[in-house]
Short mmCIF file of C-alpha atoms in Angstrom, two decimals:
data_model
loop_
_atom_site.label_atom_id
_atom_site.label_comp_id
_atom_site.label_asym_id
_atom_site.label_seq_id
_atom_site.Cartn_x
_atom_site.Cartn_y
_atom_site.Cartn_z
CA MET B 1 -114.01 -124.90 -14.49
CA ALA B 2 -110.91 -123.07 -16.33
CA VAL B 3 -113.03 -120.11 -17.25
CA PRO B 4 -114.36 -118.81 -13.87
CA ARG B 5 -110.53 -119.52 -12.56
CA ARG B 6 -109.36 -116.80 -15.26
CA ASP B 7 -112.11 -114.44 -14.23
CA LYS B 8 -110.74 -114.58 -11.17
CA GLY B 9 -107.20 -114.15 -11.97
CA GLN B 10 -108.10 -111.10 -14.12
CA SER B 11 -110.35 -109.72 -11.41
CA LEU B 12 -107.44 -110.09 -8.51
CA SER B 13 -105.25 -108.76 -11.11
CA GLY B 14 -107.08 -105.79 -11.86
CA SER B 15 -107.62 -105.10 -8.04
CA ARG B 16 -103.79 -105.38 -7.62
CA ILE B 17 -103.65 -102.46 -9.80
CA ALA B 18 -105.96 -100.63 -8.68
CA LEU B 19 -104.47 -100.85 -5.21
CA ALA B 20 -101.16 -100.24 -7.02
CA VAL B 21 -102.35 -97.04 -8.19
CA VAL B 22 -104.18 -95.89 -4.93
CA VAL B 23 -100.92 -96.40 -3.15
CA GLY B 24 -99.53 -94.40 -5.58
CA VAL B 25 -101.73 -91.63 -5.33
CA LEU B 26 -101.18 -91.61 -1.64
CA LEU B 27 -97.73 -91.43 -1.39
CA GLY B 28 -97.72 -89.10 -4.12
CA PHE B 29 -99.41 -87.10 -1.85
CA VAL B 30 -97.55 -88.01 0.98
CA PHE B 31 -94.29 -86.76 -0.24
CA SER B 32 -95.91 -83.71 -1.96
CA VAL B 33 -96.52 -82.32 1.62
CA LEU B 34 -93.79 -83.33 3.14
CA TYR B 35 -91.21 -82.19 0.43
CA PRO B 36 -93.09 -79.14 -1.28
CA HIS B 37 -89.56 -77.68 -2.63
CA GLY B 38 -88.66 -81.12 -3.96
CA PHE B 39 -87.58 -84.48 -2.88
CA PHE B 40 -83.59 -83.41 -3.08
CA SER B 41 -84.12 -80.10 -0.86
CA SER B 42 -82.36 -79.67 2.48
CA ASP B 43 -84.37 -80.64 5.19
CA LEU B 44 -82.95 -77.68 7.27
CA ALA B 45 -83.87 -75.07 5.00
CA ASN B 46 -86.99 -74.64 6.15
CA PRO B 47 -87.55 -76.64 9.61
CA HIS B 48 -90.68 -74.93 10.80
CA ARG B 49 -92.66 -76.02 7.15
CA ARG B 50 -91.38 -79.31 7.91
CA ILE B 51 -92.96 -79.56 11.17
CA ALA B 52 -96.21 -78.01 10.61
CA ASN B 53 -96.77 -80.76 7.81
CA SER B 54 -95.43 -83.45 9.72
CA ASN B 55 -98.11 -82.27 12.38
CA LEU B 56 -100.67 -82.23 9.79
CA GLN B 57 -99.80 -85.75 8.69
CA THR B 58 -99.73 -87.63 12.04
CA GLY B 59 -102.73 -85.56 12.59
CA SER B 60 -104.52 -87.73 9.35
CA SER B 61 -105.13 -91.28 10.84
CA SER B 62 -106.88 -92.16 8.11
CA CYS B 63 -104.19 -91.71 5.40
CA GLU B 64 -100.86 -93.06 7.42
CA SER B 65 -99.75 -96.29 9.06
CA PRO B 66 -98.66 -96.59 12.88
CA GLU B 67 -95.11 -97.14 10.80
CA ARG B 68 -95.25 -94.03 9.32
CA ILE B 69 -96.47 -91.60 12.32
CA LYS B 70 -93.55 -93.31 14.19
CA MET B 71 -90.96 -91.73 11.36
CA LEU B 72 -92.79 -88.59 11.54
CA LYS B 73 -92.76 -88.10 15.06
CA ALA B 74 -88.51 -89.20 15.04
CA ASP B 75 -88.14 -86.61 12.33
CA ILE B 76 -89.33 -83.68 14.55
CA VAL B 77 -87.48 -84.80 17.58
CA SER B 78 -84.36 -85.14 15.32
CA ILE B 79 -85.40 -81.63 13.71
CA SER B 80 -85.84 -80.20 17.45
CA GLU B 81 -82.38 -81.27 18.23
CA LYS B 82 -80.38 -79.78 15.24
CA ASN B 83 -82.63 -76.80 15.76
CA ALA B 84 -81.67 -76.63 19.79
CA GLU B 85 -78.02 -77.24 18.38
CA LEU B 86 -77.70 -74.24 15.87
CA LYS B 87 -79.59 -72.06 18.76
CA LYS B 88 -76.51 -73.16 20.72
CA GLN B 89 -73.98 -72.52 18.45
CA VAL B 90 -75.41 -69.17 17.85
CA ARG B 91 -75.28 -68.19 21.59
CA GLU B 92 -72.31 -68.94 21.62
CA LEU B 93 -71.01 -67.10 18.99
CA ASN B 94 -72.69 -63.79 20.33
CA GLU B 95 -70.79 -64.82 23.79
CA LYS B 96 -67.67 -64.72 21.72
CA LEU B 97 -68.37 -61.57 19.58
CA GLN B 98 -69.35 -59.56 23.25
CA LEU B 99 -65.82 -61.08 24.46
CA ALA B 100 -64.12 -59.53 21.50
CA GLU B 101 -66.04 -56.30 21.32
CA GLN B 102 -65.77 -55.61 25.28
CA GLY B 103 -61.64 -55.97 25.21
CA GLN B 104 -62.48 -57.41 28.73
CA ASP B 105 -60.04 -60.50 28.44
CA HIS B 106 -57.07 -60.47 26.23
CA ALA B 107 -56.40 -64.45 26.95
CA GLN B 108 -59.77 -65.14 24.93
CA LYS B 109 -59.24 -62.54 22.45
CA GLN B 110 -55.84 -64.59 21.54
CA VAL B 111 -57.45 -67.82 21.40
CA LEU B 112 -60.01 -66.36 19.22
CA LEU B 113 -57.58 -65.04 17.18
CA LEU B 114 -54.71 -68.03 17.20
CA GLY B 115 -56.99 -71.35 17.73
CA LYS B 116 -58.78 -73.45 20.18
CA GLN B 117 -57.99 -73.35 24.07
CA GLN B 118 -54.88 -75.73 25.12
CA LYS B 119 -54.47 -77.67 28.16
CA ALA B 120 -50.99 -77.11 29.84
CA GLY B 121 -48.36 -79.47 29.26
CA PRO B 122 -45.71 -81.03 32.08
CA PHE B 123 -43.89 -78.54 34.38
CA GLY B 124 -41.07 -77.35 32.34
CA THR B 125 -41.93 -77.63 28.82
CA VAL B 126 -44.89 -74.91 28.70
CA LYS B 127 -43.78 -72.10 26.26
CA GLY B 128 -45.82 -68.97 25.79
CA LEU B 129 -46.55 -67.81 22.66
CA ARG B 130 -43.79 -65.35 21.52
CA THR B 131 -44.83 -64.79 17.32
CA ASN B 132 -47.71 -62.77 16.19
CA PRO B 133 -49.35 -63.79 12.98
CA THR B 134 -48.23 -61.32 10.13
CA VAL B 135 -50.93 -59.45 8.51
CA VAL B 136 -52.82 -60.07 5.06
CA PRO B 137 -50.92 -58.00 2.71
CA ASP B 138 -53.30 -55.18 0.93
CA GLU B 139 -51.62 -53.24 -2.00
CA SER B 140 -54.03 -50.99 -2.50
CA VAL B 141 -52.07 -49.30 -0.26
CA ASN B 142 -49.80 -48.04 -2.21
CA ALA B 143 -49.21 -50.04 -5.25
CA ARG B 144 -46.35 -48.27 -7.03
CA LEU B 145 -44.33 -49.22 -3.86
CA ALA B 146 -45.82 -52.77 -3.99
CA LYS B 147 -44.34 -53.13 -7.05
CA LEU B 148 -40.91 -51.67 -6.36
CA LEU B 149 -40.42 -53.80 -3.21
CA ALA B 150 -41.75 -57.04 -5.19
CA GLU B 151 -38.17 -56.17 -7.18
CA VAL B 152 -35.79 -55.53 -4.19
CA ALA B 153 -36.95 -57.64 -1.16
CA VAL B 154 -35.38 -61.01 -0.63
CA HIS B 155 -37.79 -63.39 0.99
CA LYS B 156 -40.39 -60.68 1.54
CA GLU B 157 -37.53 -58.75 3.96
CA LEU B 158 -35.48 -55.58 2.94
CA ILE B 159 -32.96 -53.16 4.48
CA VAL B 160 -34.87 -49.18 4.30
CA ALA B 161 -33.19 -45.97 5.17
CA LEU B 162 -34.76 -42.42 5.30
CA ALA B 163 -31.94 -39.73 3.71
CA ASN B 164 -32.17 -36.06 2.34
CA SER B 165 -29.45 -33.98 1.36
CA ASN B 166 -27.55 -33.11 4.86
CA VAL B 167 -26.48 -36.72 5.06
CA LYS B 168 -25.27 -37.30 1.12
CA ALA B 169 -21.35 -38.03 2.34
CA MET B 170 -22.45 -40.75 5.03
CA LEU B 171 -25.42 -42.10 2.88
CA GLU B 172 -22.60 -42.87 -0.19
CA VAL B 173 -20.16 -44.63 2.96
CA TRP B 174 -23.41 -46.22 3.93
CA PHE B 175 -24.53 -48.12 0.31
CA THR B 176 -20.73 -48.68 -0.60
CA ASN B 177 -20.24 -50.92 2.53
CA ILE B 178 -23.40 -52.42 2.00
CA LYS B 179 -22.66 -53.76 -1.36
CA LYS B 180 -19.40 -55.13 -0.31
CA ALA B 181 -21.16 -56.90 2.21
CA GLY B 182 -23.05 -58.30 -0.81
CA ILE B 183 -26.73 -57.16 0.44
CA ARG B 184 -28.93 -56.80 -2.30
CA ASN B 185 -32.39 -56.32 -0.67
CA TYR B 186 -32.28 -52.70 0.52
CA LEU B 187 -33.56 -49.16 -0.21
CA VAL B 188 -33.04 -45.75 0.51
CA VAL B 189 -36.50 -43.57 0.77
CA ALA B 190 -35.26 -40.15 -0.95
CA LEU B 191 -36.77 -37.43 1.21
CA ASP B 192 -35.49 -34.79 -1.46
CA ASP B 193 -34.96 -35.25 -5.40
CA HIS B 194 -30.99 -34.61 -5.13
CA ILE B 195 -31.14 -37.67 -3.17
CA VAL B 196 -33.28 -39.70 -5.70
CA ASP B 197 -30.51 -38.29 -8.59
CA PHE B 198 -27.62 -39.79 -6.36
CA CYS B 199 -29.11 -42.97 -5.83
CA LYS B 200 -29.86 -43.56 -9.32
CA SER B 201 -26.37 -42.09 -10.66
CA ASN B 202 -24.95 -44.92 -7.84
CA ASP B 203 -27.05 -47.72 -8.61
CA VAL B 204 -28.70 -47.93 -5.50
CA PRO B 205 -32.55 -48.52 -5.19
CA VAL B 206 -34.32 -45.52 -4.14
CA TYR B 207 -38.07 -44.60 -3.57
CA LYS B 208 -39.66 -40.90 -3.08
CA ARG B 209 -42.81 -40.93 -1.87
CA ASP B 210 -45.90 -38.94 -3.11
CA PRO B 211 -45.81 -35.55 -2.20
CA ASP B 212 -47.31 -34.92 1.68
CA SER B 213 -47.09 -31.26 2.90
CA GLY B 214 -46.71 -32.49 6.52
CA ILE B 215 -43.90 -34.50 6.01
CA ASP B 216 -42.20 -32.80 3.34
CA SER B 217 -41.11 -29.91 5.33
CA VAL B 218 -39.45 -31.90 7.67
CA ALA B 219 -37.85 -34.10 5.17
CA ARG B 220 -35.94 -31.41 3.00
CA THR B 221 -34.62 -29.51 5.99
CA GLY B 222 -34.49 -31.90 9.60
CA GLY B 223 -31.76 -32.64 11.22
CA ASN B 224 -31.14 -36.45 12.36
CA HIS B 225 -33.76 -36.45 15.20
CA ALA B 226 -36.37 -34.94 12.94
CA VAL B 227 -35.75 -37.06 9.87
CA SER B 228 -35.38 -39.99 12.42
CA GLY B 229 -39.03 -39.40 13.59
CA LEU B 230 -40.62 -39.91 9.89
CA LYS B 231 -39.78 -43.26 9.71
CA PHE B 232 -42.70 -44.26 12.15
CA HIS B 233 -44.85 -42.84 9.51
CA ILE B 234 -43.25 -44.23 6.60
CA LEU B 235 -42.77 -47.32 7.54
CA ARG B 236 -46.10 -48.40 7.97
CA GLU B 237 -47.05 -48.69 4.27
CA PHE B 238 -43.86 -51.15 3.96
CA LEU B 239 -45.95 -53.60 6.90
CA GLN B 240 -49.38 -53.14 5.39
CA LEU B 241 -47.94 -54.37 2.31
CA GLY B 242 -46.59 -57.62 3.73
CA TYR B 243 -43.15 -56.80 4.34
CA SER B 244 -40.43 -57.12 7.10
CA VAL B 245 -38.18 -53.87 7.46
CA LEU B 246 -34.70 -53.73 9.05
CA LEU B 247 -34.77 -50.00 9.57
CA SER B 248 -31.30 -48.11 9.26
CA ASP B 249 -30.01 -44.97 10.07
CA ILE B 250 -27.23 -43.89 7.58
CA ASP B 251 -24.59 -43.59 10.47
CA ILE B 252 -24.24 -47.40 9.98
CA ILE B 253 -21.24 -49.71 8.60
CA TYR B 254 -22.22 -53.18 7.07
CA LEU B 255 -19.69 -56.11 7.72
CA GLN B 256 -21.98 -58.69 7.46
CA ASN B 257 -25.58 -59.71 6.06
CA PRO B 258 -27.65 -58.93 9.02
CA PHE B 259 -30.50 -61.16 7.82
CA ASP B 260 -28.12 -64.26 8.66
CA HIS B 261 -28.35 -63.25 11.82
CA LEU B 262 -32.04 -62.25 12.91
CA TYR B 263 -33.81 -64.69 15.17
CA ARG B 264 -37.62 -63.47 13.41
CA ASP B 265 -39.49 -64.60 16.63
CA SER B 266 -40.56 -61.45 17.77
CA ASP B 267 -42.49 -58.20 16.48
CA VAL B 268 -39.38 -55.97 17.39
CA GLU B 269 -35.93 -57.37 17.51
CA SER B 270 -33.46 -54.11 18.01
CA MET B 271 -29.98 -53.21 18.82
CA SER B 272 -29.26 -51.80 22.22
CA ASP B 273 -27.43 -48.79 23.45
CA GLY B 274 -26.01 -50.70 26.15
CA HIS B 275 -22.70 -51.30 26.66
CA ASP B 276 -22.48 -54.27 28.46
CA ASN B 277 -24.10 -57.77 29.55
CA MET B 278 -26.28 -55.97 32.30
CA THR B 279 -27.20 -52.77 30.72
CA ALA B 280 -28.12 -54.21 27.12
CA TYR B 281 -30.01 -57.35 28.66
CA GLY B 282 -31.31 -56.21 32.04
CA PHE B 283 -30.16 -56.62 35.60
CA ASN B 284 -31.71 -55.78 39.07
CA ASP B 285 -30.73 -52.29 40.50
CA VAL B 286 -31.03 -51.96 44.05
CA PHE B 287 -32.40 -48.42 45.33
CA ASP B 288 -31.35 -47.89 49.24
CA GLU B 289 -33.55 -45.25 50.88
CA PRO B 290 -31.93 -45.45 54.49
CA ALA B 291 -34.85 -43.76 56.23
CA MET B 292 -37.05 -46.64 55.70
CA GLY B 293 -34.90 -48.73 58.23
CA TRP B 294 -35.75 -52.68 57.65
CA ALA B 295 -37.28 -51.74 54.12
CA ARG B 296 -34.35 -49.54 53.10
CA TYR B 297 -33.69 -51.13 49.50
CA ALA B 298 -36.05 -51.58 46.86
CA HIS B 299 -35.52 -53.61 43.92
CA THR B 300 -35.88 -52.11 40.26
CA MET B 301 -35.17 -53.57 36.89
CA ARG B 302 -33.19 -51.72 34.26
CA ILE B 303 -32.68 -52.09 30.88
CA TRP B 304 -30.79 -49.87 28.27
CA VAL B 305 -32.83 -48.47 25.47
CA TYR B 306 -33.29 -50.05 22.10
CA ASN B 307 -31.77 -47.73 19.48
CA SER B 308 -34.49 -46.57 17.33
CA GLY B 309 -31.80 -46.58 14.47
CA PHE B 310 -31.75 -50.15 13.85
CA PHE B 311 -34.70 -52.70 14.68
CA TYR B 312 -36.01 -55.68 12.67
CA ILE B 313 -40.06 -54.85 12.39
CA ARG B 314 -42.18 -57.58 11.24
CA PRO B 315 -45.74 -57.06 9.38
CA THR B 316 -47.93 -57.69 12.64
CA LEU B 317 -50.38 -56.16 14.43
CA PRO B 318 -48.67 -55.19 17.67
CA SER B 319 -45.73 -53.80 15.05
CA ILE B 320 -48.36 -51.57 13.29
CA GLU B 321 -50.15 -50.37 16.72
CA LEU B 322 -46.51 -49.65 17.74
CA LEU B 323 -45.83 -47.30 14.52
CA ASP B 324 -49.02 -45.80 15.08
CA ARG B 325 -48.52 -44.89 18.73
CA VAL B 326 -45.15 -43.44 18.13
CA ALA B 327 -46.11 -41.54 15.07
CA GLY B 328 -48.97 -40.09 17.05
CA ARG B 329 -47.17 -38.82 19.67
CA LEU B 330 -44.31 -37.58 17.80
CA SER B 331 -47.08 -35.27 15.98
CA ARG B 332 -48.58 -34.29 19.13
CA GLU B 333 -45.27 -33.80 21.14
CA PRO B 334 -43.01 -31.85 18.41
CA ASN B 335 -40.14 -31.72 21.28
CA SER B 336 -40.18 -35.41 21.96
CA TRP B 337 -37.66 -37.37 21.24
CA ASP B 338 -38.55 -40.38 18.90
CA GLN B 339 -36.04 -43.12 20.47
CA ALA B 340 -37.14 -42.24 24.02
CA VAL B 341 -40.91 -42.55 22.81
CA PHE B 342 -40.47 -45.89 20.94
CA ASN B 343 -39.05 -47.38 24.22
CA GLU B 344 -41.71 -46.08 26.42
CA GLU B 345 -44.67 -47.44 24.09
CA LEU B 346 -42.46 -50.56 23.87
CA PHE B 347 -41.75 -51.11 27.61
CA TYR B 348 -44.51 -49.44 29.40
CA PRO B 349 -46.68 -51.51 31.32
CA SER B 350 -50.47 -51.20 31.08
CA HIS B 351 -51.71 -49.42 34.06
CA PRO B 352 -54.76 -47.23 35.38
CA GLY B 353 -55.52 -44.97 32.27
CA TYR B 354 -53.21 -46.41 30.07
CA ASP B 355 -53.46 -49.45 28.16
CA GLY B 356 -49.50 -51.14 27.06
CA LEU B 357 -48.75 -52.29 23.88
CA HIS B 358 -48.77 -56.18 23.82
CA ALA B 359 -45.96 -56.92 21.12
CA ALA B 360 -42.86 -59.14 21.39
CA LYS B 361 -39.62 -58.12 21.77
CA ARG B 362 -36.01 -59.10 21.07
CA THR B 363 -32.75 -57.65 22.22
CA MET B 364 -29.61 -58.25 19.65
CA ASP B 365 -26.51 -59.36 20.42
CA ILE B 366 -24.58 -56.21 21.51
CA PHE B 367 -20.85 -57.85 19.96
CA LEU B 368 -22.67 -58.53 16.46
CA PHE B 369 -25.09 -55.61 16.19
CA MET B 370 -22.27 -52.89 17.79
CA ASN B 371 -22.71 -49.52 19.11
CA SER B 372 -20.00 -47.10 18.88
CA LYS B 373 -19.88 -46.81 22.86
CA VAL B 374 -19.10 -51.06 22.63
CA LEU B 375 -16.51 -50.49 20.13
CA PHE B 376 -14.37 -47.66 21.48
CA LYS B 377 -14.76 -48.45 25.02
CA THR B 378 -14.05 -51.91 25.62
CA VAL B 379 -13.73 -53.64 21.75
CA ARG B 380 -10.85 -52.16 20.59
CA LYS B 381 -8.69 -52.39 23.87
CA ASP B 382 -9.26 -56.05 24.02
CA PRO B 383 -7.31 -58.44 22.11
CA ALA B 384 -9.60 -61.31 21.67
CA LEU B 385 -12.75 -59.03 21.19
CA LYS B 386 -10.81 -56.88 18.54
CA LYS B 387 -10.54 -60.37 16.74
CA LEU B 388 -14.28 -60.59 16.07
CA LYS B 389 -16.03 -59.54 13.08
CA PRO B 390 -19.47 -57.50 13.96
CA VAL B 391 -22.65 -57.57 11.70
CA ILE B 392 -22.36 -54.08 11.60
CA VAL B 393 -21.21 -50.93 13.59
CA HIS B 394 -23.39 -48.57 14.61
CA VAL B 395 -21.52 -44.93 15.39
CA ASN B 396 -24.54 -43.44 17.43
CA TYR B 397 -22.56 -42.77 20.77
CA HIS B 398 -20.29 -40.19 18.91
CA PRO B 399 -21.02 -36.88 16.97
CA ASP B 400 -17.82 -37.19 14.66
CA LYS B 401 -19.80 -39.69 12.37
CA LEU B 402 -18.43 -39.67 8.98
CA ARG B 403 -14.87 -39.60 10.78
CA ARG B 404 -15.39 -42.64 12.66
CA MET B 405 -17.04 -44.48 9.70
CA GLN B 406 -14.46 -44.20 7.49
CA ALA B 407 -12.06 -45.78 10.68
CA VAL B 408 -14.23 -48.47 10.88
CA VAL B 409 -14.01 -49.40 7.33
CA GLU B 410 -10.26 -49.14 7.40
CA PHE B 411 -10.17 -51.25 10.37
CA TYR B 412 -12.32 -54.16 9.57
CA VAL B 413 -12.01 -54.12 5.92
CA ASN B 414 -8.74 -52.83 4.98
CA GLY B 415 -6.95 -54.35 7.59
CA LYS B 416 -5.55 -51.40 9.18
CA LYS B 417 -4.83 -52.44 12.64
CA ASP B 418 -4.32 -48.87 14.36
CA ALA B 419 -7.10 -47.35 12.40
CA LEU B 420 -9.12 -46.64 15.77
CA ASP B 421 -6.40 -45.65 18.27
CA PRO B 422 -6.62 -41.55 17.64
CA PHE B 423 -10.43 -41.51 18.57
CA PRO B 424 -11.09 -40.71 22.16
CA ASP B 425 -13.54 -43.26 23.91
CA GLY B 426 -16.12 -40.31 23.77
CA SER B 427 -16.62 -37.31 22.51
CA ASP B 428 -14.24 -34.09 22.35
CA TRP B 429 -17.38 -31.93 24.02
#
């Protein structure tokens, strides 16, 4: 009786082996169909092929169990859902791209640039965006200048002034007092070879641009206004390289380090030509037209212009757009004054036929960043204000610049109390 049991056991064992082989072959066939590119390949690499293969298998009832069919159907549903989600994402991206290209919605473009939309907070807590992101530095613009700025700038900031031989005497007063104030990050953009030699002989950082016939003729012989207009073209490379620039005219006396007194929250931070709080920071000016009767009074908003000879500009897209706009207009309108164009581009709003500049701006403190009208008309006559030490004094209101610059040095640096007295409030003509 033992022998038949052993034969029966051997037969059963052989049947199990045969069944295992058949199951293995079937599983190999199934996986070779379902995963033709390998078992670990991405399901999303070719979803249509997987769906087709899955359908093939579900149609072959002789090869698959009901459980396997359910699994394959579930895979089809999952892949279909993923496919629908991808189509939705593509559709949303296309819509955002169209909005950006059409330029019809500035708020939406700002969301695309700066991040997700946000809910408004409680009353009184909401603050709009003021500080635009800086551009990505591009050293390919000017590798020689990039190397120099890396040596001169401090925290990616520096004072920049343009000068030719016509202002040599004022330039010496300018950089002498910068050194006395302990300022290290400054640079003279020389517009002729004489200024290059002069700066080098006085250990002053200097840079001379590569030859440019369109600029060099103005640079060599131009007066104050002509040379001033060049800065909007020249400064562009500084901003493209990722540096913030404190643009300075030469008729300025530095008494403190201006970088200790900046806010850096706007694209442009400028000194004002205003001489008091109203004219510098803005006021409601009422226009009276009696013929209009009941509506005779019209309210207008007034502010005195920013001074284009002293402003801090950050390397942002609106800042570079400002430089491009001003430089473009000055080239097309050669009789224009750069300061007028500078302010028009900064302040004019968008209106039919014109897209205004969307740049953030801040007015500097008029008693820290002082123009010469404030000094000679108000400050020198007020005992309390005379005790204040400004950051800079800009002799922009008076043509006898060098004499008044020297007097400012005598008064604030050397302590000569009557140094400002001989001068009239305005000019002699």
